[in-house]
Amino acid sequence: MDNLYVIKGQIQQVYAKYSKFIDKGVQFILALAVFYMINHDLGFMSLLSNPLITVGLAVICAFLPMIVTVLAAAVLILVQMAAVSLGIMAVTAVVFVIMFVFYVRFSPKTAVVILLMPLAFMFHIPYVIPVAFGLVGTPISVVPVICGTVVYYMIDYVKTSASALENGGAEGMISQVMTYLQQVFQNREMIVMILAFVIALFLVYQVRRMSVSHAWKSASAAGAVAGIVIVAAGSAVLDVKVSYPELILGNVAAVIVGLILELLFFAVDYSRTESVQYEDDEYYYYVKAVPKIVVAAPEKTVKRINRRAENQETEIINTDEIRRKSAESAGAKEEGEKKPKKTGAAGRSRSPRKKESRITGNMDQLLLTRSLQKELHLDEEERND
C-alpha cells in the first residue's frame, strides 16, 4: 500500500512541474473524444466527419478555455442535425440556449460534466459520473449531469431515427418536431436514469461528508447500491428495458473510480484518529482529527563495485628495503658525478635533509611504478580471459 502513496507523491510532483502541459493534453484528449463521438453517431455531414477536421478542431479547443469546447460540441451537434432535419436542429438549439442561459454561463468550470456524460454513456459506464462528482464536487453538479443525460438521449434518438427523419420532407417537419419532443423528453428510460443519477449524487455527497471512518468508501458503495436499486425498480415499475450485467458492471466501475479518487484526494490514516474536546464561555467543542497519509519516496543508494579491486591480490611491500635500495642508488649516483666542490655560501654541498627528501621522492616513484605495473598486469589477464 505504501508503494501506491509513493506513486501518488511522484505523480503530484510531476503534475506540479508540468501542470500546464498536462492540462492542455487532457483537454485535447477530451475534445477529441467528444468530437469523435458526435461525428460517429451523427456523421450525416461528411465534411465535418473527416478525421483531419476532428483533430484540428480538438487542437484549437485545447488552447482555449473549456467552455469553448462545450460550445464547439454544441455547434457540431447542431450542424450534423441540420443535415437531417432543420426542425429538429431548431428544437435542439433552443434546448442548448436554455442550458447556456440558466446554467453554463454561471458555472463554466462544471460545464465539462455535460461533455463527460455522453462519453460515459458511450462506454456504458454512466454511473461513474454521479459517484465521482458526488465525491469531489458539490450538489450543484447535479444540473450538468441532467443536461448531459438529456444531450445523450437527443443524440441517440436522431441516430436511431435518421432514416425516417430524412424521408419526411418539409411537409412533415411539424410532426417530426412533435415526435422528437415526445420521444426524448417523455422517454421513460431517460427519466429513470436521471432519477438514479440525482439520488446517487446527493447520497454520495452526504455520506462522504459524515464524520465516520472510511466515509469515502462508504459513499462510493452507497451511491453504487442506490443506482442499482433505483434503475432496477424503475425498470420494473415503468417497464423499461435495462441490461442488468451492464448495470452491475457500470456501478462496480463507479466504486473503483471512487477508490481511486479517495487515494488521490482523501488519503488519511484512520488508525491514528484523535478526538479532542474543549470549551469556551459559550460552547463545548468536540473535534475529530484524522491525519493525512504522507509517505516520502525512499532514497536510492547506489553501490559501485570495482571488479578490478575484487580480483586484485594484496601485495605486501617492505618499505625499509625499498628505502635502503633507493639510498644506495642515490649514493652511487652522487659518487659517479665528478664535479668539483664549491666553497662558500654559493658552493656548499647538499645538506642531509635534501638527500633525505630526494631518497623519499625516489621511493615514492618506485612504489608508483610497481603499482602501475601490477594494474597493467591485471588488465592483460582480464583481456586474455
mmCIF file of C-alpha atoms in Angstrom:
data_model
loop_
_atom_site.group_PDB
_atom_site.id
_atom_site.type_symbol
_atom_site.label_atom_id
_atom_site.label_comp_id
_atom_site.label_asym_id
_atom_site.label_seq_id
_atom_site.Cartn_x
_atom_site.Cartn_y
_atom_site.Cartn_z
ATOM 1 C CA MET A 1 0.000 0.000 0.000
ATOM 2 C CA ASP A 2 2.885 2.346 0.720
ATOM 3 C CA ASN A 3 4.007 1.960 -2.884
ATOM 4 C CA LEU A 4 0.695 3.458 -4.020
ATOM 5 C CA TYR A 5 1.232 6.512 -1.844
ATOM 6 C CA VAL A 6 4.788 6.854 -3.156
ATOM 7 C CA ILE A 7 3.458 6.727 -6.725
ATOM 8 C CA LYS A 8 0.819 9.293 -5.777
ATOM 9 C CA GLY A 9 3.518 11.635 -4.458
ATOM 10 C CA GLN A 10 5.557 11.205 -7.624
ATOM 11 C CA ILE A 11 2.501 11.939 -9.761
ATOM 12 C CA GLN A 12 1.828 15.087 -7.751
ATOM 13 C CA GLN A 13 5.421 16.229 -8.223
ATOM 14 C CA VAL A 14 5.259 15.624 -11.974
ATOM 15 C CA TYR A 15 1.916 17.435 -12.233
ATOM 16 C CA ALA A 16 3.197 20.391 -10.203
ATOM 17 C CA LYS A 17 6.133 20.679 -12.605
ATOM 18 C CA TYR A 18 4.286 20.178 -15.893
ATOM 19 C CA SER A 19 0.724 21.161 -14.962
ATOM 20 C CA LYS A 20 0.214 23.472 -17.937
ATOM 21 C CA PHE A 21 1.193 20.836 -20.479
ATOM 22 C CA ILE A 22 -0.785 18.089 -18.732
ATOM 23 C CA ASP A 23 -3.931 20.230 -18.567
ATOM 24 C CA LYS A 24 -3.714 21.039 -22.264
ATOM 25 C CA GLY A 25 -3.093 17.394 -23.104
ATOM 26 C CA VAL A 26 -6.122 16.240 -21.102
ATOM 27 C CA GLN A 27 -8.267 18.948 -22.670
ATOM 28 C CA PHE A 28 -7.145 17.870 -26.146
ATOM 29 C CA ILE A 29 -7.945 14.196 -25.462
ATOM 30 C CA LEU A 30 -11.362 15.098 -24.050
ATOM 31 C CA ALA A 31 -12.207 17.345 -27.008
ATOM 32 C CA LEU A 32 -11.020 14.720 -29.479
ATOM 33 C CA ALA A 33 -13.130 12.010 -27.825
ATOM 34 C CA VAL A 34 -16.240 14.210 -27.746
ATOM 35 C CA PHE A 35 -15.924 15.324 -31.358
ATOM 36 C CA TYR A 36 -15.260 11.754 -32.486
ATOM 37 C CA MET A 37 -18.361 10.529 -30.649
ATOM 38 C CA ILE A 38 -20.529 13.230 -32.242
ATOM 39 C CA ASN A 39 -19.221 12.557 -35.736
ATOM 40 C CA HIS A 40 -19.517 8.808 -35.226
ATOM 41 C CA ASP A 41 -23.135 8.918 -34.049
ATOM 42 C CA LEU A 42 -24.251 11.875 -36.189
ATOM 43 C CA GLY A 43 -21.991 11.538 -39.195
ATOM 44 C CA PHE A 44 -24.514 12.960 -41.643
ATOM 45 C CA MET A 45 -22.195 15.685 -42.961
ATOM 46 C CA SER A 46 -19.137 14.010 -44.456
ATOM 47 C CA LEU A 47 -17.011 17.162 -44.428
ATOM 48 C CA LEU A 48 -17.174 17.564 -40.642
ATOM 49 C CA SER A 49 -16.732 13.815 -40.157
ATOM 50 C CA ASN A 50 -13.273 13.995 -41.724
ATOM 51 C CA PRO A 51 -10.668 12.863 -39.118
ATOM 52 C CA LEU A 52 -8.404 15.790 -40.010
ATOM 53 C CA ILE A 53 -11.198 18.255 -39.244
ATOM 54 C CA THR A 54 -11.882 16.474 -35.947
ATOM 55 C CA VAL A 55 -8.231 16.533 -34.873
ATOM 56 C CA GLY A 56 -7.745 20.136 -35.976
ATOM 57 C CA LEU A 57 -10.806 21.292 -34.062
ATOM 58 C CA ALA A 58 -9.598 19.426 -30.960
ATOM 59 C CA VAL A 59 -6.172 21.078 -31.204
ATOM 60 C CA ILE A 60 -7.751 24.528 -31.408
ATOM 61 C CA CYS A 61 -10.014 23.866 -28.422
ATOM 62 C CA ALA A 62 -7.074 22.571 -26.370
ATOM 63 C CA PHE A 63 -5.584 26.079 -26.216
ATOM 64 C CA LEU A 64 -8.871 27.770 -25.311
ATOM 65 C CA PRO A 65 -10.991 27.650 -22.128
ATOM 66 C CA MET A 66 -13.083 24.539 -21.515
ATOM 67 C CA ILE A 67 -16.301 26.441 -22.141
ATOM 68 C CA VAL A 68 -15.208 26.857 -25.774
ATOM 69 C CA THR A 69 -15.028 23.078 -26.128
ATOM 70 C CA VAL A 70 -18.579 22.801 -24.813
ATOM 71 C CA LEU A 71 -19.825 25.422 -27.267
ATOM 72 C CA ALA A 72 -17.920 23.807 -30.157
ATOM 73 C CA ALA A 73 -19.515 20.447 -29.352
ATOM 74 C CA ALA A 74 -22.975 22.069 -29.297
ATOM 75 C CA VAL A 75 -22.380 23.746 -32.673
ATOM 76 C CA LEU A 76 -21.093 20.476 -34.147
ATOM 77 C CA ILE A 77 -24.241 18.659 -32.966
ATOM 78 C CA LEU A 78 -26.482 21.338 -34.466
ATOM 79 C CA VAL A 79 -24.701 21.274 -37.817
ATOM 80 C CA GLN A 80 -24.902 17.492 -38.002
ATOM 81 C CA MET A 81 -28.612 17.578 -37.113
ATOM 82 C CA ALA A 82 -29.250 20.266 -39.714
ATOM 83 C CA ALA A 83 -28.200 17.759 -42.375
ATOM 84 C CA VAL A 84 -31.098 15.541 -41.223
ATOM 85 C CA SER A 85 -33.895 17.921 -40.228
ATOM 86 C CA LEU A 86 -33.970 21.670 -39.757
ATOM 87 C CA GLY A 87 -36.903 21.384 -37.350
ATOM 88 C CA ILE A 88 -35.049 19.013 -35.027
ATOM 89 C CA MET A 89 -31.986 21.224 -35.269
ATOM 90 C CA ALA A 90 -34.079 24.244 -34.205
ATOM 91 C CA VAL A 91 -35.563 22.412 -31.195
ATOM 92 C CA THR A 92 -32.133 21.209 -30.141
ATOM 93 C CA ALA A 93 -30.759 24.733 -30.464
ATOM 94 C CA VAL A 94 -33.494 26.034 -28.155
ATOM 95 C CA VAL A 95 -32.591 23.364 -25.578
ATOM 96 C CA PHE A 96 -28.911 24.322 -25.793
ATOM 97 C CA VAL A 97 -29.706 28.015 -25.378
ATOM 98 C CA ILE A 98 -31.744 27.271 -22.253
ATOM 99 C CA MET A 99 -28.859 25.234 -20.817
ATOM 100 C CA PHE A 100 -26.397 28.027 -21.541
ATOM 101 C CA VAL A 101 -28.531 30.882 -20.242
ATOM 102 C CA PHE A 102 -29.615 29.257 -16.997
ATOM 103 C CA TYR A 103 -26.516 27.290 -16.062
ATOM 104 C CA VAL A 104 -23.413 27.122 -18.249
ATOM 105 C CA ARG A 105 -22.602 30.826 -18.184
ATOM 106 C CA PHE A 106 -22.853 30.865 -14.373
ATOM 107 C CA SER A 107 -20.773 27.725 -13.754
ATOM 108 C CA PRO A 108 -18.392 27.325 -16.703
ATOM 109 C CA LYS A 109 -15.986 25.101 -14.753
ATOM 110 C CA THR A 110 -18.562 22.359 -14.167
ATOM 111 C CA ALA A 111 -19.802 22.519 -17.749
ATOM 112 C CA VAL A 112 -17.284 19.792 -18.536
ATOM 113 C CA VAL A 113 -19.729 17.348 -16.923
ATOM 114 C CA ILE A 114 -22.054 17.933 -19.886
ATOM 115 C CA LEU A 115 -19.299 16.558 -22.113
ATOM 116 C CA LEU A 116 -18.431 13.672 -19.823
ATOM 117 C CA MET A 117 -21.972 12.289 -19.520
ATOM 118 C CA PRO A 118 -22.426 11.360 -23.219
ATOM 119 C CA LEU A 119 -18.913 9.865 -23.213
ATOM 120 C CA ALA A 120 -19.772 7.771 -20.163
ATOM 121 C CA PHE A 121 -22.931 6.541 -21.881
ATOM 122 C CA MET A 122 -20.886 5.634 -24.937
ATOM 123 C CA PHE A 123 -18.588 3.478 -22.760
ATOM 124 C CA HIS A 124 -21.619 2.051 -20.885
ATOM 125 C CA ILE A 125 -20.482 3.426 -17.523
ATOM 126 C CA PRO A 126 -22.725 6.462 -16.923
ATOM 127 C CA TYR A 127 -22.983 5.664 -13.199
ATOM 128 C CA VAL A 128 -19.346 6.715 -12.732
ATOM 129 C CA ILE A 129 -20.093 10.411 -13.231
ATOM 130 C CA PRO A 130 -22.599 10.980 -10.363
ATOM 131 C CA VAL A 131 -20.450 8.962 -7.945
ATOM 132 C CA ALA A 132 -17.270 10.796 -8.939
ATOM 133 C CA PHE A 133 -18.773 14.292 -8.733
ATOM 134 C CA GLY A 134 -20.568 13.416 -5.527
ATOM 135 C CA LEU A 135 -17.120 12.774 -4.036
ATOM 136 C CA VAL A 136 -15.168 15.709 -5.454
ATOM 137 C CA GLY A 137 -17.956 18.126 -6.354
ATOM 138 C CA THR A 138 -20.963 19.836 -4.823
ATOM 139 C CA PRO A 139 -24.720 19.257 -5.132
ATOM 140 C CA ILE A 140 -24.846 21.812 -7.958
ATOM 141 C CA SER A 141 -23.095 19.205 -10.118
ATOM 142 C CA VAL A 142 -26.469 17.512 -10.481
ATOM 143 C CA VAL A 143 -27.508 20.167 -13.032
ATOM 144 C CA PRO A 144 -24.813 19.372 -15.630
ATOM 145 C CA VAL A 145 -25.394 15.656 -15.014
ATOM 146 C CA ILE A 146 -29.054 16.112 -16.021
ATOM 147 C CA CYS A 147 -28.108 18.290 -19.005
ATOM 148 C CA GLY A 148 -25.528 15.773 -20.225
ATOM 149 C CA THR A 149 -28.045 12.934 -19.930
ATOM 150 C CA VAL A 150 -30.603 14.874 -21.992
ATOM 151 C CA VAL A 151 -27.965 15.626 -24.643
ATOM 152 C CA TYR A 152 -27.092 11.943 -24.920
ATOM 153 C CA TYR A 153 -30.715 10.867 -25.441
ATOM 154 C CA MET A 154 -31.224 13.587 -28.052
ATOM 155 C CA ILE A 155 -28.217 12.313 -29.984
ATOM 156 C CA ASP A 156 -29.325 8.717 -29.542
ATOM 157 C CA TYR A 157 -32.815 9.425 -30.921
ATOM 158 C CA VAL A 158 -31.504 11.204 -34.015
ATOM 159 C CA LYS A 159 -29.003 8.398 -34.556
ATOM 160 C CA THR A 160 -31.618 5.644 -34.432
ATOM 161 C CA SER A 161 -34.337 7.559 -36.356
ATOM 162 C CA ALA A 162 -32.189 9.223 -39.017
ATOM 163 C CA SER A 163 -33.674 7.320 -41.951
ATOM 164 C CA ALA A 164 -37.268 8.225 -41.003
ATOM 165 C CA LEU A 165 -36.342 11.856 -40.423
ATOM 166 C CA GLU A 166 -34.602 12.243 -43.771
ATOM 167 C CA ASN A 167 -37.560 10.836 -45.703
ATOM 168 C CA GLY A 168 -40.115 13.072 -44.003
ATOM 169 C CA GLY A 169 -39.533 16.144 -46.174
ATOM 170 C CA ALA A 170 -40.511 19.729 -45.384
ATOM 171 C CA GLU A 171 -44.231 18.952 -45.032
ATOM 172 C CA GLY A 172 -43.691 16.568 -42.157
ATOM 173 C CA MET A 173 -41.382 18.890 -40.206
ATOM 174 C CA ILE A 174 -44.012 19.689 -37.559
ATOM 175 C CA SER A 175 -44.778 16.039 -36.983
ATOM 176 C CA GLN A 176 -41.021 15.348 -36.785
ATOM 177 C CA VAL A 177 -40.631 18.010 -34.126
ATOM 178 C CA MET A 178 -43.549 16.712 -32.084
ATOM 179 C CA THR A 179 -42.309 13.150 -32.310
ATOM 180 C CA TYR A 180 -38.807 14.302 -31.352
ATOM 181 C CA LEU A 181 -40.066 16.128 -28.268
ATOM 182 C CA GLN A 182 -42.210 13.203 -27.244
ATOM 183 C CA GLN A 183 -39.554 10.547 -27.776
ATOM 184 C CA VAL A 184 -36.839 12.491 -25.960
ATOM 185 C CA PHE A 185 -38.498 14.330 -23.109
ATOM 186 C CA GLN A 186 -41.058 11.621 -22.356
ATOM 187 C CA ASN A 187 -38.521 8.846 -22.598
ATOM 188 C CA ARG A 188 -39.104 6.652 -19.528
ATOM 189 C CA GLU A 189 -35.594 5.244 -19.652
ATOM 190 C CA MET A 190 -34.128 8.744 -19.521
ATOM 191 C CA ILE A 191 -36.380 9.645 -16.592
ATOM 192 C CA VAL A 192 -35.273 6.575 -14.640
ATOM 193 C CA MET A 193 -31.616 7.313 -15.339
ATOM 194 C CA ILE A 194 -31.915 10.952 -14.301
ATOM 195 C CA LEU A 195 -33.686 9.962 -11.080
ATOM 196 C CA ALA A 196 -30.983 7.386 -10.284
ATOM 197 C CA PHE A 197 -28.170 9.855 -11.014
ATOM 198 C CA VAL A 198 -29.671 12.612 -8.889
ATOM 199 C CA ILE A 199 -30.297 10.393 -5.859
ATOM 200 C CA ALA A 200 -26.890 8.718 -6.159
ATOM 201 C CA LEU A 201 -25.053 12.051 -6.363
ATOM 202 C CA PHE A 202 -26.843 13.548 -3.347
ATOM 203 C CA LEU A 203 -26.361 10.358 -1.347
ATOM 204 C CA VAL A 204 -22.643 10.168 -2.143
ATOM 205 C CA TYR A 205 -22.171 13.821 -1.232
ATOM 206 C CA GLN A 206 -23.937 13.470 2.113
ATOM 207 C CA VAL A 207 -22.194 10.253 3.145
ATOM 208 C CA ARG A 208 -18.681 11.388 2.264
ATOM 209 C CA ARG A 209 -19.140 14.495 4.464
ATOM 210 C CA MET A 210 -20.107 12.438 7.506
ATOM 211 C CA SER A 211 -17.689 12.158 10.434
ATOM 212 C CA VAL A 212 -17.285 8.396 10.182
ATOM 213 C CA SER A 213 -14.343 6.202 9.363
ATOM 214 C CA HIS A 214 -13.888 5.332 5.690
ATOM 215 C CA ALA A 215 -16.534 7.867 4.678
ATOM 216 C CA TRP A 216 -15.435 7.999 1.033
ATOM 217 C CA LYS A 217 -15.523 4.217 0.620
ATOM 218 C CA SER A 218 -18.948 4.107 2.220
ATOM 219 C CA ALA A 219 -20.154 6.932 -0.028
ATOM 220 C CA SER A 220 -18.969 5.176 -3.207
ATOM 221 C CA ALA A 221 -20.620 1.922 -2.157
ATOM 222 C CA ALA A 222 -23.846 3.701 -1.173
ATOM 223 C CA GLY A 223 -24.028 5.525 -4.499
ATOM 224 C CA ALA A 224 -23.477 2.306 -6.456
ATOM 225 C CA VAL A 225 -26.119 0.399 -4.488
ATOM 226 C CA ALA A 226 -28.587 3.273 -4.859
ATOM 227 C CA GLY A 227 -28.010 3.352 -8.608
ATOM 228 C CA ILE A 228 -28.632 -0.387 -8.982
ATOM 229 C CA VAL A 229 -31.761 -0.365 -6.806
ATOM 230 C CA ILE A 230 -33.370 2.694 -8.424
ATOM 231 C CA VAL A 231 -32.704 1.576 -12.005
ATOM 232 C CA ALA A 232 -33.917 -1.955 -11.279
ATOM 233 C CA ALA A 233 -37.052 -0.667 -9.533
ATOM 234 C CA GLY A 234 -37.728 1.872 -12.292
ATOM 235 C CA SER A 235 -37.353 -0.755 -14.991
ATOM 236 C CA ALA A 236 -39.871 -2.966 -13.180
ATOM 237 C CA VAL A 237 -42.417 -0.208 -12.495
ATOM 238 C CA LEU A 238 -42.194 1.685 -15.801
ATOM 239 C CA ASP A 239 -41.457 -1.351 -17.976
ATOM 240 C CA VAL A 240 -38.067 -0.085 -19.108
ATOM 241 C CA LYS A 241 -35.604 -2.434 -20.727
ATOM 242 C CA VAL A 242 -32.366 -2.484 -18.764
ATOM 243 C CA SER A 243 -29.238 -4.574 -19.274
ATOM 244 C CA TYR A 244 -28.526 -5.878 -15.774
ATOM 245 C CA PRO A 245 -24.941 -7.035 -16.486
ATOM 246 C CA GLU A 246 -24.200 -3.562 -17.818
ATOM 247 C CA LEU A 247 -25.930 -2.035 -14.777
ATOM 248 C CA ILE A 248 -23.859 -4.074 -12.305
ATOM 249 C CA LEU A 249 -20.544 -3.656 -14.127
ATOM 250 C CA GLY A 250 -21.128 0.080 -14.516
ATOM 251 C CA ASN A 251 -21.672 0.535 -10.787
ATOM 252 C CA VAL A 252 -18.644 -1.645 -9.982
ATOM 253 C CA ALA A 253 -16.631 0.700 -12.203
ATOM 254 C CA ALA A 254 -18.103 3.621 -10.244
ATOM 255 C CA VAL A 255 -16.846 2.114 -6.963
ATOM 256 C CA ILE A 256 -13.377 1.572 -8.450
ATOM 257 C CA VAL A 257 -13.248 5.179 -9.637
ATOM 258 C CA GLY A 258 -14.351 6.264 -6.155
ATOM 259 C CA LEU A 259 -11.446 4.347 -4.575
ATOM 260 C CA ILE A 260 -9.006 5.973 -6.979
ATOM 261 C CA LEU A 261 -10.357 9.422 -6.174
ATOM 262 C CA GLU A 262 -10.052 8.688 -2.457
ATOM 263 C CA LEU A 263 -6.408 7.716 -2.942
ATOM 264 C CA LEU A 264 -5.726 10.945 -4.819
ATOM 265 C CA PHE A 265 -7.739 13.459 -2.784
ATOM 266 C CA PHE A 266 -8.556 11.965 0.624
ATOM 267 C CA ALA A 267 -5.757 9.654 1.781
ATOM 268 C CA VAL A 268 -5.991 9.535 5.592
ATOM 269 C CA ASP A 269 -4.917 7.137 8.333
ATOM 270 C CA TYR A 270 -7.937 6.231 10.445
ATOM 271 C CA SER A 271 -5.784 4.163 12.847
ATOM 272 C CA ARG A 272 -4.287 7.396 14.240
ATOM 273 C CA THR A 273 -7.579 9.247 14.687
ATOM 274 C CA GLU A 274 -7.685 11.613 17.654
ATOM 275 C CA SER A 275 -10.707 13.126 19.410
ATOM 276 C CA VAL A 276 -10.281 16.469 21.130
ATOM 277 C CA GLN A 277 -12.750 18.142 23.491
ATOM 278 C CA TYR A 278 -12.549 21.715 24.744
ATOM 279 C CA GLU A 279 -14.863 24.548 25.690
ATOM 280 C CA ASP A 280 -15.171 28.276 25.950
ATOM 281 C CA ASP A 281 -17.708 30.544 27.637
ATOM 282 C CA GLU A 282 -20.494 29.681 25.219
ATOM 283 C CA TYR A 283 -19.816 26.289 23.582
ATOM 284 C CA TYR A 284 -18.411 22.818 24.037
ATOM 285 C CA TYR A 285 -16.292 21.655 21.114
ATOM 286 C CA TYR A 286 -15.812 18.046 20.034
ATOM 287 C CA VAL A 287 -13.153 17.761 17.334
ATOM 288 C CA LYS A 288 -12.163 14.616 15.480
ATOM 289 C CA ALA A 289 -8.740 14.825 13.824
ATOM 290 C CA VAL A 290 -7.702 12.284 11.214
ATOM 291 C CA PRO A 291 -4.105 12.672 9.984
ATOM 292 C CA LYS A 292 -3.286 12.567 6.309
ATOM 293 C CA ILE A 293 -1.052 9.851 4.928
ATOM 294 C CA VAL A 294 2.270 11.187 3.710
ATOM 295 C CA VAL A 295 4.881 8.671 2.558
ATOM 296 C CA ALA A 296 8.245 10.009 1.494
ATOM 297 C CA ALA A 297 9.870 8.418 -1.526
ATOM 298 C CA PRO A 298 12.747 6.120 -0.445
ATOM 299 C CA GLU A 299 16.225 7.351 -1.223
ATOM 300 C CA LYS A 300 18.133 5.084 -3.552
ATOM 301 C CA THR A 301 21.697 4.145 -2.602
ATOM 302 C CA VAL A 302 23.915 3.132 -5.488
ATOM 303 C CA LYS A 303 26.867 0.908 -4.559
ATOM 304 C CA ARG A 304 29.638 0.733 -7.131
ATOM 305 C CA ILE A 305 31.758 -2.422 -7.160
ATOM 306 C CA ASN A 306 35.130 -2.307 -8.878
ATOM 307 C CA ARG A 307 35.812 -5.688 -10.436
ATOM 308 C CA ARG A 308 39.491 -4.960 -10.694
ATOM 309 C CA ALA A 309 39.671 -4.274 -6.964
ATOM 310 C CA GLU A 310 37.963 -7.603 -6.224
ATOM 311 C CA ASN A 311 40.341 -9.647 -8.367
ATOM 312 C CA GLN A 312 43.445 -7.814 -7.299
ATOM 313 C CA GLU A 313 45.633 -9.709 -4.823
ATOM 314 C CA THR A 314 47.056 -7.894 -1.829
ATOM 315 C CA GLU A 315 50.793 -7.260 -2.139
ATOM 316 C CA ILE A 316 52.947 -6.641 0.958
ATOM 317 C CA ILE A 317 55.780 -4.206 0.221
ATOM 318 C CA ASN A 318 58.784 -3.913 2.514
ATOM 319 C CA THR A 319 59.268 -0.159 2.681
ATOM 320 C CA ASP A 320 62.528 -0.394 4.643
ATOM 321 C CA GLU A 321 64.112 -2.493 1.919
ATOM 322 C CA ILE A 322 62.909 -0.049 -0.739
ATOM 323 C CA ARG A 323 64.334 2.913 1.212
ATOM 324 C CA ARG A 324 67.705 1.125 1.562
ATOM 325 C CA LYS A 325 67.904 0.341 -2.130
ATOM 326 C CA SER A 326 66.880 3.856 -3.016
ATOM 327 C CA ALA A 327 69.553 5.305 -0.710
ATOM 328 C CA GLU A 328 72.244 3.046 -2.218
ATOM 329 C CA SER A 329 71.279 4.023 -5.752
ATOM 330 C CA ALA A 330 71.283 7.702 -4.854
ATOM 331 C CA GLY A 331 74.727 7.412 -3.191
ATOM 332 C CA ALA A 332 76.176 5.591 -6.164
ATOM 333 C CA LYS A 333 74.861 8.241 -8.479
ATOM 334 C CA GLU A 334 76.456 11.014 -6.424
ATOM 335 C CA GLU A 335 79.807 9.248 -6.338
ATOM 336 C CA GLY A 336 79.702 8.847 -10.101
ATOM 337 C CA GLU A 337 79.322 12.544 -10.608
ATOM 338 C CA LYS A 338 82.765 14.078 -10.829
ATOM 339 C CA LYS A 339 82.107 17.677 -10.072
ATOM 340 C CA PRO A 340 84.470 19.925 -8.042
ATOM 341 C CA LYS A 341 83.124 21.022 -4.696
ATOM 342 C CA LYS A 342 82.445 24.659 -4.410
ATOM 343 C CA THR A 343 83.214 26.606 -1.268
ATOM 344 C CA GLY A 344 81.385 29.497 0.163
ATOM 345 C CA ALA A 345 77.754 30.190 0.520
ATOM 346 C CA ALA A 346 77.055 29.574 -3.150
ATOM 347 C CA GLY A 347 79.096 26.394 -3.351
ATOM 348 C CA ARG A 348 78.092 24.442 -0.310
ATOM 349 C CA SER A 349 77.495 20.713 -0.625
ATOM 350 C CA ARG A 350 73.997 19.381 -0.421
ATOM 351 C CA SER A 351 72.665 19.065 3.095
ATOM 352 C CA PRO A 352 71.499 15.693 4.526
ATOM 353 C CA ARG A 353 67.936 16.997 4.603
ATOM 354 C CA LYS A 354 67.931 17.452 0.832
ATOM 355 C CA LYS A 355 69.376 13.968 0.413
ATOM 356 C CA GLU A 356 66.611 12.522 2.560
ATOM 357 C CA SER A 357 63.898 14.296 0.540
ATOM 358 C CA ARG A 358 65.469 13.045 -2.667
ATOM 359 C CA ILE A 359 65.532 9.484 -1.307
ATOM 360 C CA THR A 360 61.883 9.772 -0.283
ATOM 361 C CA GLY A 361 60.957 11.048 -3.740
ATOM 362 C CA ASN A 362 62.777 8.144 -5.393
ATOM 363 C CA MET A 363 60.973 5.707 -3.096
ATOM 364 C CA ASP A 364 57.562 7.197 -3.996
ATOM 365 C CA GLN A 365 58.367 6.901 -7.690
ATOM 366 C CA LEU A 366 59.365 3.281 -7.219
ATOM 367 C CA LEU A 367 56.140 2.487 -5.331
ATOM 368 C CA LEU A 368 54.063 4.189 -8.016
ATOM 369 C CA THR A 369 55.899 2.298 -10.767
ATOM 370 C CA ARG A 370 55.341 -1.081 -9.119
ATOM 371 C CA SER A 371 51.649 -0.294 -8.550
ATOM 372 C CA LEU A 372 51.155 0.670 -12.203
ATOM 373 C CA GLN A 373 52.950 -2.488 -13.356
ATOM 374 C CA LYS A 374 50.649 -4.577 -11.161
ATOM 375 C CA GLU A 375 47.489 -2.910 -12.601
ATOM 376 C CA LEU A 376 48.692 -3.302 -16.180
ATOM 377 C CA HIS A 377 49.380 -6.958 -15.490
ATOM 378 C CA LEU A 378 45.793 -7.411 -14.197
ATOM 379 C CA ASP A 379 44.344 -5.648 -17.263
ATOM 380 C CA GLU A 380 46.232 -8.038 -19.552
ATOM 381 C CA GLU A 381 44.892 -11.009 -17.583
ATOM 382 C CA GLU A 382 41.276 -9.735 -17.906
ATOM 383 C CA ARG A 383 41.645 -9.251 -21.654
ATOM 384 C CA ASN A 384 43.086 -12.741 -22.023
ATOM 385 C CA ASP A 385 40.126 -14.169 -20.070
#
